[in-house]
Short mmCIF file of C-alpha atoms and ligand atoms in Angstrom, two decimals:
data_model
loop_
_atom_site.label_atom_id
_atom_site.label_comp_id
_atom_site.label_asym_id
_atom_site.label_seq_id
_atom_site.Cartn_x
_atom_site.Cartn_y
_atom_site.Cartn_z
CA UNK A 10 19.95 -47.42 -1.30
CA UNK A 11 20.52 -49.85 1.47
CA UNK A 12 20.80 -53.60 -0.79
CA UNK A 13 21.55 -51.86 -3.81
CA UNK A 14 18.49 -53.12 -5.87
CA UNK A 15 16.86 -49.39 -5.73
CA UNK A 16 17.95 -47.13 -8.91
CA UNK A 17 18.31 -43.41 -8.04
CA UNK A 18 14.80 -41.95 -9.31
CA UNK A 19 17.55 -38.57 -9.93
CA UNK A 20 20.44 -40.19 -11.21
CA UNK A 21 20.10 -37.68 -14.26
CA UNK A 22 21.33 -34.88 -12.19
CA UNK A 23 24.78 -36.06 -12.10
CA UNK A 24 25.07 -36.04 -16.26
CA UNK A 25 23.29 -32.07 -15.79
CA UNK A 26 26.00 -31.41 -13.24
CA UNK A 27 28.80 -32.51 -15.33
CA UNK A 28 27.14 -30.51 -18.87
CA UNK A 29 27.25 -27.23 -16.57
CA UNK A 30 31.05 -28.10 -15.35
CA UNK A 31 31.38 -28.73 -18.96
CA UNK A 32 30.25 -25.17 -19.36
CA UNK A 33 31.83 -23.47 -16.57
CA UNK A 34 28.60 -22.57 -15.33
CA UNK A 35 29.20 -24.78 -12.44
CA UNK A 36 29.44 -22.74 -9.33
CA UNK A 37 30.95 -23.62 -6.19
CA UNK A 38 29.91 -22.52 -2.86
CA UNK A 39 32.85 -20.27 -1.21
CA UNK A 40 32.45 -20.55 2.64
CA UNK A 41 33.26 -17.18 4.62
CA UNK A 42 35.11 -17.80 7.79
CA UNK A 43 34.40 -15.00 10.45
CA UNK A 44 31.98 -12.02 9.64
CA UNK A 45 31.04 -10.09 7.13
CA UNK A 46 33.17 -7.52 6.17
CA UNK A 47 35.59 -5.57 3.86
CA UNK A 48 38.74 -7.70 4.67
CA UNK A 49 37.66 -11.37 5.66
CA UNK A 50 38.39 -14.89 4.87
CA UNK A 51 37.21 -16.80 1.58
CA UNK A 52 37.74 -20.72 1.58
CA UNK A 53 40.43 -20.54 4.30
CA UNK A 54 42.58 -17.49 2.44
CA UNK A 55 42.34 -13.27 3.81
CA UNK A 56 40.70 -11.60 0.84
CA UNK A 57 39.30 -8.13 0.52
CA UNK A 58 35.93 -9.22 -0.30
CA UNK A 59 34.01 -6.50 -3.01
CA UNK A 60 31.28 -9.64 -3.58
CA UNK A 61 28.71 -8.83 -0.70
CA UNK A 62 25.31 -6.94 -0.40
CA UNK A 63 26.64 -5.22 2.88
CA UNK A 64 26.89 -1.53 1.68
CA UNK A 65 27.14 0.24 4.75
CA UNK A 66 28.32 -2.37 7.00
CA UNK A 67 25.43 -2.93 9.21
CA UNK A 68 25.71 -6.84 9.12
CA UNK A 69 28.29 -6.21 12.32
CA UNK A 70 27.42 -2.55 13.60
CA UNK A 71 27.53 -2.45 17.12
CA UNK A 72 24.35 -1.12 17.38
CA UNK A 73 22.44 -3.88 15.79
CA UNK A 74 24.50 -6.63 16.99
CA UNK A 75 23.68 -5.31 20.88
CA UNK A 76 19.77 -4.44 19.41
CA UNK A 77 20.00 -8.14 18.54
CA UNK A 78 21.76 -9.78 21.72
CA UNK A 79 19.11 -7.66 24.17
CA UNK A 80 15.93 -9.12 22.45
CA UNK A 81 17.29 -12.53 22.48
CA UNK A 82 17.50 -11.59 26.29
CA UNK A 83 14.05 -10.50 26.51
CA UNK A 84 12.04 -12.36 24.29
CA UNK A 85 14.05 -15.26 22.71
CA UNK A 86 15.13 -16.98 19.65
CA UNK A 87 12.13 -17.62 17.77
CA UNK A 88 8.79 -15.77 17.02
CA UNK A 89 7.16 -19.57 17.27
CA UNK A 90 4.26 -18.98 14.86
CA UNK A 91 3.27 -17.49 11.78
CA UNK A 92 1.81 -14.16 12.23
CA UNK A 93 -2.19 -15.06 11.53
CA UNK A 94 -2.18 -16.90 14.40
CA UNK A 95 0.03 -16.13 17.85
CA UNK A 96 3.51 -14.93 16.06
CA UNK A 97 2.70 -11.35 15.78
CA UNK A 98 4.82 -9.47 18.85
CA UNK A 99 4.95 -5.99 19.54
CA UNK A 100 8.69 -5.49 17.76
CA UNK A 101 7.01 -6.54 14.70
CA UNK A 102 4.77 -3.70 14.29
CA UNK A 103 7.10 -1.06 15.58
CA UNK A 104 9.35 -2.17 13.05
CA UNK A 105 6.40 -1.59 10.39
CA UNK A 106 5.82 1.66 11.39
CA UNK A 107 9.47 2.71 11.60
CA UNK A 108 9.86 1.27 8.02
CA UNK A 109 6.86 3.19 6.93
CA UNK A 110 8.00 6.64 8.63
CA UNK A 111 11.41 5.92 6.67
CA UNK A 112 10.26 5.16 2.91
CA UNK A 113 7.55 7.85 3.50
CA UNK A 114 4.58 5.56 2.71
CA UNK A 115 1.78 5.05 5.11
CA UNK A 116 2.09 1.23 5.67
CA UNK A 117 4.24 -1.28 5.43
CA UNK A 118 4.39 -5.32 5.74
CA UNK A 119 7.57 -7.16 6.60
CA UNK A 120 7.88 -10.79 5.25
CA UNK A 121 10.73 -13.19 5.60
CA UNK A 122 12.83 -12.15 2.71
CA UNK A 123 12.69 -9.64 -0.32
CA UNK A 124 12.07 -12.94 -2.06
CA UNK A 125 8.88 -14.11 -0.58
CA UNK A 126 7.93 -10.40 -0.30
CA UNK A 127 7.43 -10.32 -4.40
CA UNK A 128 6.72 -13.98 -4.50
CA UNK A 129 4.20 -13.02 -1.81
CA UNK A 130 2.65 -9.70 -3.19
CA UNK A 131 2.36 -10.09 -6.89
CA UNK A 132 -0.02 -13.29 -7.29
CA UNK A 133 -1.96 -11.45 -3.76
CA UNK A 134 -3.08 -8.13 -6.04
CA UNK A 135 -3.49 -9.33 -9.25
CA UNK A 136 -6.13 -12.42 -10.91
CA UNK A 137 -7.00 -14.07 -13.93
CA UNK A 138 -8.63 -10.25 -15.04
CA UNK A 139 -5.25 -8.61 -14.85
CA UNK A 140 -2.25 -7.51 -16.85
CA UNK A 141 1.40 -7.49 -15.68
CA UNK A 142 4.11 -5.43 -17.69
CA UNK A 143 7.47 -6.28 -16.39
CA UNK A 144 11.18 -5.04 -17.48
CA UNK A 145 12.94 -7.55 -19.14
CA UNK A 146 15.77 -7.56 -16.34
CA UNK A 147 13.59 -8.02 -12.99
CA UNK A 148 14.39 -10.50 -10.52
CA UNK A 149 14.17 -13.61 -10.66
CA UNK A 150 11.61 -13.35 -7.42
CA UNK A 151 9.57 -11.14 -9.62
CA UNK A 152 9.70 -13.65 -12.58
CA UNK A 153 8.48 -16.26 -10.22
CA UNK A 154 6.04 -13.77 -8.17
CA UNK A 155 4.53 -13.44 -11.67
CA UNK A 156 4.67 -17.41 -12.45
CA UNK A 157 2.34 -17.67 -9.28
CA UNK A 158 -0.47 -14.87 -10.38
CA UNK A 159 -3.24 -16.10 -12.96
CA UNK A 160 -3.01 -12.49 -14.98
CA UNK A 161 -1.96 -12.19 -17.95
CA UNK A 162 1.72 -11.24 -18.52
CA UNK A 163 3.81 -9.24 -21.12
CA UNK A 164 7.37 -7.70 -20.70
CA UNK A 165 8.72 -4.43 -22.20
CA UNK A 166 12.61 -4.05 -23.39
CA UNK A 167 15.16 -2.99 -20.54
CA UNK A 168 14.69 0.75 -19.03
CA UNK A 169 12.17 1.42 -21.89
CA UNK A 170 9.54 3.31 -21.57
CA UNK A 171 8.53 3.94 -24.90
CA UNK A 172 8.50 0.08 -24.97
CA UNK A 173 6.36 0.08 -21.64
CA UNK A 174 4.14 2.32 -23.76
CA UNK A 175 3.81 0.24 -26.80
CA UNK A 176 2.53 -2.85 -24.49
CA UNK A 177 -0.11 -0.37 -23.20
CA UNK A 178 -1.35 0.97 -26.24
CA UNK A 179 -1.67 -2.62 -27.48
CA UNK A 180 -3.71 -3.75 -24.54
CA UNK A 181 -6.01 -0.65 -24.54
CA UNK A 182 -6.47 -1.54 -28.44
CA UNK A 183 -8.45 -4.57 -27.36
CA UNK A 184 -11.20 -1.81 -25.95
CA UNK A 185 -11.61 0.12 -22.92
CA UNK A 186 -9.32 2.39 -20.71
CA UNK A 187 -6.98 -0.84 -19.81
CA UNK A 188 -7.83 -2.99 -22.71
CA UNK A 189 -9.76 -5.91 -21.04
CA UNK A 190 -7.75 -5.78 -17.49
CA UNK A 191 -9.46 -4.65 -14.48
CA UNK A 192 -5.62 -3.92 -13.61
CA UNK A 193 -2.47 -3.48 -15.02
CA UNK A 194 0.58 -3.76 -13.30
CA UNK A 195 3.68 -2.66 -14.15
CA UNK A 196 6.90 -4.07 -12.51
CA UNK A 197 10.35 -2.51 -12.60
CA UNK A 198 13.43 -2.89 -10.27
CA UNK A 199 14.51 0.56 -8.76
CA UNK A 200 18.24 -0.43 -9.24
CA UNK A 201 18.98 -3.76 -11.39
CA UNK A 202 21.31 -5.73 -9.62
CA UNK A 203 23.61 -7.24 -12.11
CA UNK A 204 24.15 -3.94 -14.30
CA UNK A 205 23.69 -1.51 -11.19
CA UNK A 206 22.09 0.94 -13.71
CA UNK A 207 19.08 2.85 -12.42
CA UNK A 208 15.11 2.03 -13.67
CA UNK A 209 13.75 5.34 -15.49
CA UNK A 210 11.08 6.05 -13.01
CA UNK A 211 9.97 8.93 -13.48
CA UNK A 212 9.03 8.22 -17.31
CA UNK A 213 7.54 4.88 -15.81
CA UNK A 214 5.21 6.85 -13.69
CA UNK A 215 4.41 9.12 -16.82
CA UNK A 216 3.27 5.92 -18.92
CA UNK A 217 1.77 3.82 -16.26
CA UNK A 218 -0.56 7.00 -15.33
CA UNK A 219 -1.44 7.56 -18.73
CA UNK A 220 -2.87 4.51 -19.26
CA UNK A 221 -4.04 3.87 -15.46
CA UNK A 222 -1.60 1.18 -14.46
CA UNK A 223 -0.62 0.87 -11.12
CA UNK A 224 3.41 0.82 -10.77
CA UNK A 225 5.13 -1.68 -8.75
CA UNK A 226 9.45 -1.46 -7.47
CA UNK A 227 11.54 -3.39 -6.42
CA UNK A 228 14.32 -1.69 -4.36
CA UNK A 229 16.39 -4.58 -2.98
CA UNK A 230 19.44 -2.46 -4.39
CA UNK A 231 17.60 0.75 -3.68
CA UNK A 232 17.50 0.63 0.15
CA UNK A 233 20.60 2.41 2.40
CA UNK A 234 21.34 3.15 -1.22
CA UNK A 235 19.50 5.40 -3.08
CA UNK A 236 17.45 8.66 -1.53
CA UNK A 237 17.18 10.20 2.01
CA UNK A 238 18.76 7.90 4.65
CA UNK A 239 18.87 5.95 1.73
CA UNK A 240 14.76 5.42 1.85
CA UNK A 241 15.13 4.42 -1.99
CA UNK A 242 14.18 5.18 -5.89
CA UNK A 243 10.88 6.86 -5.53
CA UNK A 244 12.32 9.60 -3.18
CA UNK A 245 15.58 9.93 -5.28
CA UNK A 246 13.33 10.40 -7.67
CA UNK A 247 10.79 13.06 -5.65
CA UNK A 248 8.06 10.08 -6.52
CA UNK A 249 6.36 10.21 -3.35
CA UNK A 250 2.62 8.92 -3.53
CA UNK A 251 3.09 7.54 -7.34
CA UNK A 252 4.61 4.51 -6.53
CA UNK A 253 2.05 1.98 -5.49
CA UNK A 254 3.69 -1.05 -4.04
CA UNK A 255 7.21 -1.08 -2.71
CA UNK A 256 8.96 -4.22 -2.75
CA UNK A 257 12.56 -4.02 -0.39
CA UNK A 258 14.86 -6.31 1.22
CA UNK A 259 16.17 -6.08 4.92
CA UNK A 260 19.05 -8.36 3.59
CA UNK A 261 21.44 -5.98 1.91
CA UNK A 262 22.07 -2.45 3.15
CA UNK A 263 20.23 -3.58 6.28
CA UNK A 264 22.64 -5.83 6.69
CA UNK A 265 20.29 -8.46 8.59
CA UNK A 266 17.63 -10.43 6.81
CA UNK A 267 13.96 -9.68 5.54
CA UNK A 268 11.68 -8.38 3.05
CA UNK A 269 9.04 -5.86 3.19
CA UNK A 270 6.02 -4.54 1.14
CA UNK A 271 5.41 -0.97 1.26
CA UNK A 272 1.78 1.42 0.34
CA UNK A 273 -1.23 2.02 1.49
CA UNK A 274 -2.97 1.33 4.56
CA UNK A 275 -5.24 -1.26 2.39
CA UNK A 276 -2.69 -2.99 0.64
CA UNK A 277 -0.93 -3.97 3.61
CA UNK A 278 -4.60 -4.85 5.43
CA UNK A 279 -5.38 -7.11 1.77
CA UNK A 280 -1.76 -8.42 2.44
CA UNK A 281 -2.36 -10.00 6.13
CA UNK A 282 -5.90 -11.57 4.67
CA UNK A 283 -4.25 -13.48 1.19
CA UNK A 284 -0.43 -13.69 0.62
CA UNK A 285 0.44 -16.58 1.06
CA UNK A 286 3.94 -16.28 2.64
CA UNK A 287 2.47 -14.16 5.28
CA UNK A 288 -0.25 -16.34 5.96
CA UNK A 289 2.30 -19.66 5.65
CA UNK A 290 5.28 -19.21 6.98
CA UNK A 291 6.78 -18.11 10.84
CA UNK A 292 7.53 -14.35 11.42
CA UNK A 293 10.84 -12.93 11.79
CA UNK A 294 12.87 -14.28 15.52
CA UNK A 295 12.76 -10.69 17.60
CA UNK A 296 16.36 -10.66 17.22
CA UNK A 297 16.04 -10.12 13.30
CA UNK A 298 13.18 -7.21 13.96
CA UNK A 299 15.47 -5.58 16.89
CA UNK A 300 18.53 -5.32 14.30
CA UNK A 301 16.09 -3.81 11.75
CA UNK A 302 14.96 -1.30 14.03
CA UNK A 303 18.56 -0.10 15.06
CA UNK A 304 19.40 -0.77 11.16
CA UNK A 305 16.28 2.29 10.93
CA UNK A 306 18.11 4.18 13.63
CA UNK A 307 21.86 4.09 11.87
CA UNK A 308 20.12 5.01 8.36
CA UNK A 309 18.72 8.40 9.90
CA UNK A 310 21.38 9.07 12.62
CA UNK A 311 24.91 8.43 10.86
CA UNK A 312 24.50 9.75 7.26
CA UNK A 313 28.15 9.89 6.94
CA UNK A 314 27.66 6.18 6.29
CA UNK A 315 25.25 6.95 2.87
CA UNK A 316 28.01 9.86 1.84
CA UNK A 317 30.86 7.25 2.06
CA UNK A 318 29.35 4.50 0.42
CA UNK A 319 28.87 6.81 -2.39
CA UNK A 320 32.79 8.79 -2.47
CA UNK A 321 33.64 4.78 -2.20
CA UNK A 322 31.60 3.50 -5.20
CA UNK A 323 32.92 7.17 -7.61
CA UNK A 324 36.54 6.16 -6.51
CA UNK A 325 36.24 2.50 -7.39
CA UNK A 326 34.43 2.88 -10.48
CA UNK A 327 36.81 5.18 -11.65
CA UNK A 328 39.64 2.97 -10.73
CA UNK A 329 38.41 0.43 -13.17
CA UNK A 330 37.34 2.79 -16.05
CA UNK A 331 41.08 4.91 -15.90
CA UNK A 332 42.58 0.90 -16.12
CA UNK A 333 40.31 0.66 -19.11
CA UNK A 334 37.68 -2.29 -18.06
CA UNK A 335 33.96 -1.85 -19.15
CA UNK A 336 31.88 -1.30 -16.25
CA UNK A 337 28.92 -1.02 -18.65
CA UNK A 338 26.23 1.31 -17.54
CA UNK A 339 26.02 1.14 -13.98
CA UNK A 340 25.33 4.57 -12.04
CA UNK A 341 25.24 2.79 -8.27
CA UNK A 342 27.77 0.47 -6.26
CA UNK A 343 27.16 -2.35 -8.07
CA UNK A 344 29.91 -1.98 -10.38
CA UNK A 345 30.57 -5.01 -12.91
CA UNK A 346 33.40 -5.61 -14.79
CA UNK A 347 32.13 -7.06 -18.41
CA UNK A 348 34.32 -9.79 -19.53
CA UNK A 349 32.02 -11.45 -22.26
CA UNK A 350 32.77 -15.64 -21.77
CA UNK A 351 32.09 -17.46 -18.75
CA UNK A 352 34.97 -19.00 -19.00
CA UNK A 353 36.89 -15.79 -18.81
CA UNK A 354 34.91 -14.30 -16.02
CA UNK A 355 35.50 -17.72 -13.88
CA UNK A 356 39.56 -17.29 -14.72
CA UNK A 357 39.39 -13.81 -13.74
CA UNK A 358 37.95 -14.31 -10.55
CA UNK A 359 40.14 -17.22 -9.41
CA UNK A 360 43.07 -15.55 -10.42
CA UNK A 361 41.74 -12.42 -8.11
CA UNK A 362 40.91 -14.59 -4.92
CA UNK A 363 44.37 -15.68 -5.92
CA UNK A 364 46.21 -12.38 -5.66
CA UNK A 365 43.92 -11.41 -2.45
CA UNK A 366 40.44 -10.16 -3.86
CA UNK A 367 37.49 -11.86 -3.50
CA UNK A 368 35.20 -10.84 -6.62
CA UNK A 369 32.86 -13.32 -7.78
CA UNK A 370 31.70 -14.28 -11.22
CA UNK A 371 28.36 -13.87 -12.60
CA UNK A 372 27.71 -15.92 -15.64
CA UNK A 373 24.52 -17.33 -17.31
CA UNK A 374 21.30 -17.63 -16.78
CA UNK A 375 21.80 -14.83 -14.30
CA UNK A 376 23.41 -12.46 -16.91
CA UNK A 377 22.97 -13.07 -20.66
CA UNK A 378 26.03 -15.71 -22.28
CA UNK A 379 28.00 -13.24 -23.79
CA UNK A 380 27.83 -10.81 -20.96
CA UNK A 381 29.60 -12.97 -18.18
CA UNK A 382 31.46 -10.47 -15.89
CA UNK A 383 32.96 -9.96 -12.18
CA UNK A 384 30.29 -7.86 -9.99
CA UNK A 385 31.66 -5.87 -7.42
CA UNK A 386 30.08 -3.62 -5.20
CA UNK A 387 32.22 -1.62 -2.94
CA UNK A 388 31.07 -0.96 0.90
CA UNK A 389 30.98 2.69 3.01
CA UNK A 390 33.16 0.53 5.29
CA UNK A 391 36.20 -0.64 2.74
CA UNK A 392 38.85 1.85 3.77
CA UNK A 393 41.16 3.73 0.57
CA UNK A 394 44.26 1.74 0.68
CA UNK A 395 41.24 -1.56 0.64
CA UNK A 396 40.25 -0.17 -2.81
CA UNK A 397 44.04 0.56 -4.33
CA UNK A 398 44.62 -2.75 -3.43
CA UNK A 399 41.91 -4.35 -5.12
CA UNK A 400 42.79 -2.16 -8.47
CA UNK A 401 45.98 -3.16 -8.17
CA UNK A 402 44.91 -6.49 -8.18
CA UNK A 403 42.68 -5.84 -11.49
CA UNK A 404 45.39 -3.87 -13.23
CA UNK A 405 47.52 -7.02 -12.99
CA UNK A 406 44.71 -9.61 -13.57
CA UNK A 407 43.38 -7.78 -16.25
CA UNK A 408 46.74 -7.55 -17.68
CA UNK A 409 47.34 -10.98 -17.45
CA UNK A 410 43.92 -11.81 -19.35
CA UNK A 411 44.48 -9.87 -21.67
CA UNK A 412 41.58 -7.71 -21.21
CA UNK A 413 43.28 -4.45 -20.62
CA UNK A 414 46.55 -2.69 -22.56
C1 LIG B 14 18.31 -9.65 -3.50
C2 LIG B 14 17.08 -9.27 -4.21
C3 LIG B 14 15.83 -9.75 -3.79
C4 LIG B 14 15.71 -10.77 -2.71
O1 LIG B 14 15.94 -10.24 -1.44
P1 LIG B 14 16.26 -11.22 -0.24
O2 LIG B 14 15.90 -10.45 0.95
O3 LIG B 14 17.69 -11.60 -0.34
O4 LIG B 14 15.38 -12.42 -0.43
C5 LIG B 14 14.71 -9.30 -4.45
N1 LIG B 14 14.79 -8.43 -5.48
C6 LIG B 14 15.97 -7.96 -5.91
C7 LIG B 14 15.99 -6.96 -7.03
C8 LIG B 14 17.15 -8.36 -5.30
O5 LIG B 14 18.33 -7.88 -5.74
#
């Protein structure tokens, strides 16, 4: 670009930018200043933030923070190779086990993010001989976990397992117990994370035994959430042992970074020998393990965390419901607000930050186009006069919008 002569190879980008402006599907990145937590400070203005994944406040518990600062003391700042070769420490596997103890499984693999743990584990158990059967709604690290595998793919309609069931049927039709697969594998998140509704897992079990699949969750939303010490969907769901992989993140309730795969003793050993992430990319710094472990240690030891994220979420939801909003079907702290047109949902959420409330927008592809809405998800750490405030905010917004009488 230095004489000028050189054309930009991506000049097109600029005319895409400008369609999605066009759109308002253009989204800005809001920068935090200070930590994370209930009341902070969005682009420069105090907010009461109800936009992060933080949902017991662990991203600045004193526990994890000093965790953190002591193994920075002890061992340093970075891990300094992947974990094949010299970057596997101690902390690493204690953290493993811990997890493993927690969820109830009997092994577990961390990665370096609930997004490289499915991009990681997917294509790793299943080949060109296999079937995946995914909900309509996954992630989009599922979607692409699945892009990366060679199987065969089909996808059943949201929550449905009489839908799961047809896709079976029709692949057994083809001959033999699983059709032609040597394995079928069937993909559901625990909790879906732009509805905050809850996957039917005990009916998936049903199906996927029936017809020999193994069954696969995701529970990024799950975990601190959902279960004992919040150790997820299978044990809200008493699921213990029929859940074969376990996909979570130690970026949300954890409140630090991560991702982990949990099961068996062999799928974690196949894990260390073929996925790719693990085999590819640095392990966690110690001071990312060290907050996990204490993140393990708040779960089990201060369950009054758990019980007020959860008299937190039935007060807020209920906030928005008495004003009249449609919160659709959520049963979880992700509570969204259903607006229908981006443009709407974009409005909405700049006239919020405006009157103090940071609640962001989620429009499409993320959510379908005429289901653009404001996600919230409430925290065990915002305090009762937090949450008036915020309604009050919606009540006037909503108001305003014309969205509510
Ligand atoms: C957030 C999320 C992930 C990714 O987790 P990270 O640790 O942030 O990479 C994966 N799956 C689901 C369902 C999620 O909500």
């Amino acid at each position: 670009m230095t004489d000028g002569t050189r054309t930009d190879p991506l000049d097109d980008l600029r005319a895409e930018l400008e369609r999605l402006r066009e759109q308002s599907l253009y989204r800005p990145l809001v920068v935090m200043s200070g930590a994370q937590r209930p009341r902070t400070t969005m682009n420069g203005k105090p907010v009461i933030s109800l936009s992060s994944n933080n949902y017991l406040g662990l991203a600045t518990h004193p526990r994890l923070v000093e965790a953190a600062l002591a193994a920075v003391r002890d061992l340093g700042v970075g891990s300094g190779a992947v974990r094949t070769i010299a970057g596997t420490m101690e902390l690493h596997e204690e953290l493993e086990r811990r997890l493993a103890a927690w969820k109830g499984v009997e092994a577990v693999l961390t990665l370096q993010s609930g997004f490289t743990a499915n991009a990681g584990v997917i294509p790793t158990i299943t080949t060109e001989e296999d079937l995946i059967v995914s909900d309509e709604l996954n992630h989009a690290s599922i979607i692409d976990g699945v892009r990366l595998s060679k199987a065969s793919r089909a996808v059943f309609p949201h929550k449905d397992c009489d839908g799961l069931e047809t896709v079976l049927r029709d692949a057994r039709a083809k001959g033999g117990p699983r059709g032609p697969y040597r394995r079928i594998l069937v993909i559901t998140d625990g909790v879906f994370s732009m509805d905050g509704d809850i996957a039917p897992l005990p009916g998936i079990c049903d199906v996927a035994e029936r017809y020999g699949a193994a069954v696969m969750v995701d529970d990024a939303h799950a975990s601190g959430v959902l279960g004992r010490a919040g150790s997820g969907t299978a044990d809200h769901f008493g699921l213990h042992g029929r859940v074969d992989v376990t996909v979570g993140t130690l970026s949300k309730a954890f409140g630090v970074v991560g991702g982990y795969v949990a099961g068996r003793t062999h799928l974690r050993d196949f894990m260390i020998q073929r996925a790719r992430p693990f085999l590819f990319s640095t392990s966690h710094p110690p001071a990312v393990v060290a907050a996990c472990l204490a993140a393990i240690d708040v779960l089990e030891g201060e369950p009054d965390r758990l019980a007020r994220l959860w008299t937190n979420t039935r007060r807020f939801k209920k906030g928005l419901v008495d004003l009249g909003f449609d919160t659709g079907i959520s049963e979880t702290p992700i509570t969204p607000v259903i607006v229908g047109e981006a443009a709407v949902a974009q409005r909405m959420s700049r006239r919020l930050y405006e009157e103090g409330v940071y609640a962001t927008s989620v429009v499409y592809p993320t959510v379908a186009l005429d289901k653009a809405r404001i996600r919230t998800i409430v925290s065990s750490e915002h305090t009762e006069e937090e949450l008036a405030t915020a309604l009050d905010a919606f009540a006037r917004v909503g108001r305003e919008l014309g969205l509510i009488g």
